[in-house]
Amino acid sequence: MKSAHKGPKAPEGWENNWAQTMPGQSFNVMMRLYGPLEPWFDKTWRPGDLKLVE
């Protein structure tokens, strides 16, 4: 999976994989699946946890 960054400003070199956020405000994460496979429907597949990158 590709990395996606969030924050008030895009990290250098990550301008295309960045979501702007407002300091002190909450945010939501969404995922869109195109053509999900059987594990999605039988609920055996789960996405990985979000990881903090410093």
A tleap script that builds the chain and sets N, CA, C and O, in Angstrom:
source leaprc.protein.ff14SB
mol = sequence {
  NMET LYS SER ALA HIE LYS GLY PRO LYS ALA
  PRO GLU GLY TRP GLU ASN ASN TRP ALA GLN
  THR MET PRO GLY GLN SER PHE ASN VAL MET
  MET ARG LEU TYR GLY PRO LEU GLU PRO TRP
  PHE ASP LYS THR TRP ARG PRO GLY ASP LEU
  LYS LEU VAL CGLU
}
set mol.1.N position { 0.840 -1.180 0.000 }
set mol.1.CA position { 0.000 0.000 0.000 }
set mol.1.C position { 0.877 1.232 0.000 }
set mol.1.O position { 1.905 1.278 0.675 }
set mol.2.N position { 0.472 2.210 -0.746 }
set mol.2.CA position { 1.205 3.465 -0.793 }
set mol.2.C position { 0.977 4.269 0.469 }
set mol.2.O position { -0.032 4.111 1.156 }
set mol.3.N position { 1.922 5.124 0.759 }
set mol.3.CA position { 1.775 6.017 1.907 }
set mol.3.C position { 0.910 7.210 1.521 }
set mol.3.O position { 0.942 7.674 0.381 }
set mol.4.N position { 0.154 7.688 2.465 }
set mol.4.CA position { -0.614 8.914 2.304 }
set mol.4.C position { -0.363 9.758 3.546 }
set mol.4.O position { -0.472 9.264 4.668 }
set mol.5.N position { -0.032 11.011 3.350 }
set mol.5.CA position { 0.298 11.885 4.462 }
set mol.5.C position { -0.834 12.863 4.705 }
set mol.5.O position { -1.591 13.196 3.793 }
set mol.6.N position { -0.941 13.317 5.935 }
set mol.6.CA position { -1.921 14.342 6.281 }
set mol.6.C position { -1.229 15.378 7.136 }
set mol.6.O position { -0.259 15.071 7.830 }
set mol.7.N position { -1.718 16.595 7.091 }
set mol.7.CA position { -1.146 17.665 7.899 }
set mol.7.C position { -1.477 19.009 7.291 }
set mol.7.O position { -2.048 19.076 6.203 }
set mol.8.N position { -1.121 20.090 7.987 }
set mol.8.CA position { -1.418 21.429 7.481 }
set mol.8.C position { -0.687 21.751 6.177 }
set mol.8.O position { -1.204 22.491 5.340 }
set mol.9.N position { 0.526 21.189 6.004 }
set mol.9.CA position { 1.310 21.423 4.790 }
set mol.9.C position { 1.833 20.089 4.267 }
set mol.9.O position { 2.124 19.178 5.042 }
set mol.10.N position { 1.948 19.984 2.952 }
set mol.10.CA position { 2.448 18.751 2.337 }
set mol.10.C position { 3.937 18.586 2.608 }
set mol.10.O position { 4.699 19.543 2.471 }
set mol.11.N position { 4.364 17.375 2.992 }
set mol.11.CA position { 5.792 17.117 3.110 }
set mol.11.C position { 6.436 17.202 1.724 }
set mol.11.O position { 5.818 16.829 0.727 }
set mol.12.N position { 7.656 17.683 1.662 }
set mol.12.CA position { 8.335 17.822 0.379 }
set mol.12.C position { 8.414 16.473 -0.332 }
set mol.12.O position { 8.856 15.477 0.241 }
set mol.13.N position { 7.985 16.461 -1.573 }
set mol.13.CA position { 7.993 15.247 -2.369 }
set mol.13.C position { 6.730 14.404 -2.246 }
set mol.13.O position { 6.579 13.423 -2.975 }
set mol.14.N position { 5.822 14.761 -1.346 }
set mol.14.CA position { 4.590 13.991 -1.136 }
set mol.14.C position { 3.344 14.799 -1.488 }
set mol.14.O position { 2.253 14.490 -1.008 }
set mol.15.N position { 3.489 15.804 -2.299 }
set mol.15.CA position { 2.365 16.683 -2.631 }
set mol.15.C position { 1.197 15.949 -3.291 }
set mol.15.O position { 0.056 16.401 -3.196 }
set mol.16.N position { 1.466 14.818 -3.962 }
set mol.16.CA position { 0.397 14.065 -4.632 }
set mol.16.C position { -0.265 13.030 -3.735 }
set mol.16.O position { -1.315 12.498 -4.098 }
set mol.17.N position { 0.308 12.728 -2.583 }
set mol.17.CA position { -0.266 11.773 -1.622 }
set mol.17.C position { -0.407 12.461 -0.276 }
set mol.17.O position { 0.177 12.027 0.717 }
set mol.18.N position { -1.173 13.516 -0.248 }
set mol.18.CA position { -1.294 14.340 0.950 }
set mol.18.C position { -2.715 14.872 1.069 }
set mol.18.O position { -3.326 15.278 0.080 }
set mol.19.N position { -3.229 14.865 2.289 }
set mol.19.CA position { -4.547 15.440 2.572 }
set mol.19.C position { -4.356 16.565 3.588 }
set mol.19.O position { -3.795 16.354 4.663 }
set mol.20.N position { -4.823 17.748 3.240 }
set mol.20.CA position { -4.666 18.887 4.142 }
set mol.20.C position { -5.615 18.761 5.330 }
set mol.20.O position { -6.794 18.451 5.162 }
set mol.21.N position { -5.096 19.000 6.518 }
set mol.21.CA position { -5.903 19.010 7.739 }
set mol.21.C position { -5.700 20.336 8.451 }
set mol.21.O position { -4.730 21.050 8.197 }
set mol.22.N position { -6.613 20.651 9.332 }
set mol.22.CA position { -6.539 21.881 10.115 }
set mol.22.C position { -6.049 21.539 11.519 }
set mol.22.O position { -6.589 20.634 12.154 }
set mol.23.N position { -5.035 22.249 12.012 }
set mol.23.CA position { -4.542 21.976 13.371 }
set mol.23.C position { -5.677 22.091 14.398 }
set mol.23.O position { -6.472 23.030 14.353 }
set mol.24.N position { -5.740 21.140 15.309 }
set mol.24.CA position { -6.752 21.161 16.360 }
set mol.24.C position { -8.125 20.663 15.933 }
set mol.24.O position { -9.051 20.654 16.744 }
set mol.25.N position { -8.281 20.249 14.674 }
set mol.25.CA position { -9.560 19.760 14.171 }
set mol.25.C position { -9.469 18.251 13.933 }
set mol.25.O position { -8.383 17.723 13.693 }
set mol.26.N position { -10.595 17.569 14.000 }
set mol.26.CA position { -10.611 16.130 13.756 }
set mol.26.C position { -10.638 15.856 12.248 }
set mol.26.O position { -10.843 16.766 11.445 }
set mol.27.N position { -10.430 14.602 11.881 }
set mol.27.CA position { -10.495 14.188 10.481 }
set mol.27.C position { -11.020 12.766 10.420 }
set mol.27.O position { -10.967 12.037 11.410 }
set mol.28.N position { -11.525 12.370 9.264 }
set mol.28.CA position { -12.038 11.023 9.043 }
set mol.28.C position { -11.245 10.352 7.935 }
set mol.28.O position { -10.767 11.013 7.013 }
set mol.29.N position { -11.107 9.042 8.031 }
set mol.29.CA position { -10.431 8.263 7.007 }
set mol.29.C position { -11.475 7.419 6.297 }
set mol.29.O position { -12.270 6.736 6.943 }
set mol.30.N position { -11.477 7.464 4.956 }
set mol.30.CA position { -12.394 6.659 4.157 }
set mol.30.C position { -11.595 5.800 3.195 }
set mol.30.O position { -10.475 6.139 2.815 }
set mol.31.N position { -12.184 4.694 2.815 }
set mol.31.CA position { -11.541 3.826 1.844 }
set mol.31.C position { -12.597 3.406 0.831 }
set mol.31.O position { -13.713 3.034 1.196 }
set mol.32.N position { -12.238 3.469 -0.423 }
set mol.32.CA position { -13.137 3.036 -1.490 }
set mol.32.C position { -12.540 1.794 -2.133 }
set mol.32.O position { -11.373 1.794 -2.524 }
set mol.33.N position { -13.330 0.744 -2.242 }
set mol.33.CA position { -12.870 -0.500 -2.852 }
set mol.33.C position { -13.543 -0.673 -4.199 }
set mol.33.O position { -14.760 -0.540 -4.326 }
set mol.34.N position { -12.730 -0.973 -5.204 }
set mol.34.CA position { -13.247 -1.236 -6.540 }
set mol.34.C position { -13.149 -2.731 -6.796 }
set mol.34.O position { -12.047 -3.279 -6.801 }
set mol.35.N position { -14.250 -3.389 -7.004 }
set mol.35.CA position { -14.260 -4.820 -7.281 }
set mol.35.C position { -13.755 -5.644 -6.106 }
set mol.35.O position { -12.829 -6.440 -6.266 }
set mol.36.N position { -14.353 -5.467 -4.913 }
set mol.36.CA position { -13.889 -6.238 -3.760 }
set mol.36.C position { -14.062 -7.739 -3.973 }
set mol.36.O position { -14.969 -8.183 -4.677 }
set mol.37.N position { -13.182 -8.500 -3.356 }
set mol.37.CA position { -13.209 -9.953 -3.480 }
set mol.37.C position { -14.003 -10.577 -2.336 }
set mol.37.O position { -14.467 -9.873 -1.440 }
set mol.38.N position { -14.155 -11.886 -2.371 }
set mol.38.CA position { -14.957 -12.626 -1.394 }
set mol.38.C position { -14.594 -12.316 0.065 }
set mol.38.O position { -15.501 -12.176 0.885 }
set mol.39.N position { -13.297 -12.202 0.426 }
set mol.39.CA position { -12.973 -11.913 1.835 }
set mol.39.C position { -13.611 -10.621 2.360 }
set mol.39.O position { -13.866 -10.504 3.558 }
set mol.40.N position { -13.867 -9.667 1.489 }
set mol.40.CA position { -14.553 -8.444 1.921 }
set mol.40.C position { -15.996 -8.766 2.300 }
set mol.40.O position { -16.493 -8.287 3.320 }
set mol.41.N position { -16.659 -9.565 1.493 }
set mol.41.CA position { -18.069 -9.864 1.724 }
set mol.41.C position { -18.284 -10.813 2.900 }
set mol.41.O position { -19.270 -10.694 3.626 }
set mol.42.N position { -17.353 -11.762 3.086 }
set mol.42.CA position { -17.530 -12.671 4.226 }
set mol.42.C position { -16.859 -12.137 5.505 }
set mol.42.O position { -16.807 -12.816 6.531 }
set mol.43.N position { -16.348 -10.901 5.407 }
set mol.43.CA position { -15.797 -10.159 6.554 }
set mol.43.C position { -14.573 -10.819 7.179 }
set mol.43.O position { -14.347 -10.705 8.384 }
set mol.44.N position { -13.774 -11.519 6.346 }
set mol.44.CA position { -12.517 -12.066 6.857 }
set mol.44.C position { -11.340 -11.141 6.550 }
set mol.44.O position { -10.260 -11.320 7.114 }
set mol.45.N position { -11.528 -10.148 5.661 }
set mol.45.CA position { -10.482 -9.193 5.330 }
set mol.45.C position { -10.655 -7.935 6.166 }
set mol.45.O position { -11.772 -7.456 6.358 }
set mol.46.N position { -9.551 -7.408 6.658 }
set mol.46.CA position { -9.570 -6.135 7.380 }
set mol.46.C position { -8.386 -5.302 6.906 }
set mol.46.O position { -7.306 -5.846 6.674 }
set mol.47.N position { -8.568 -3.993 6.758 }
set mol.47.CA position { -7.432 -3.155 6.369 }
set mol.47.C position { -6.415 -3.089 7.509 }
set mol.47.O position { -6.758 -3.308 8.671 }
set mol.48.N position { -5.175 -2.789 7.171 }
set mol.48.CA position { -4.144 -2.650 8.196 }
set mol.48.C position { -4.375 -1.381 9.030 }
set mol.48.O position { -5.107 -0.477 8.628 }
set mol.49.N position { -3.738 -1.344 10.184 }
set mol.49.CA position { -3.836 -0.172 11.056 }
set mol.49.C position { -3.085 1.010 10.455 }
set mol.49.O position { -2.130 0.836 9.698 }
set mol.50.N position { -3.527 2.205 10.799 }
set mol.50.CA position { -2.798 3.410 10.411 }
set mol.50.C position { -1.511 3.470 11.238 }
set mol.50.O position { -1.495 3.080 12.406 }
set mol.51.N position { -0.444 3.958 10.625 }
set mol.51.CA position { 0.834 4.041 11.324 }
set mol.51.C position { 1.301 5.490 11.345 }
set mol.51.O position { 1.209 6.198 10.342 }
set mol.52.N position { 1.798 5.919 12.486 }
set mol.52.CA position { 2.345 7.273 12.641 }
set mol.52.C position { 3.721 7.302 11.999 }
set mol.52.O position { 4.571 6.462 12.297 }
set mol.53.N position { 3.937 8.271 11.117 }
set mol.53.CA position { 5.234 8.472 10.470 }
set mol.53.C position { 5.772 9.803 10.962 }
set mol.53.O position { 5.106 10.833 10.851 }
set mol.54.N position { 6.955 9.777 11.497 }
set mol.54.CA position { 7.537 11.023 11.996 }
set mol.54.C position { 8.649 11.508 11.114 }
set mol.54.O position { 9.249 12.546 11.391 }
savepdb mol mol.pdb
quit
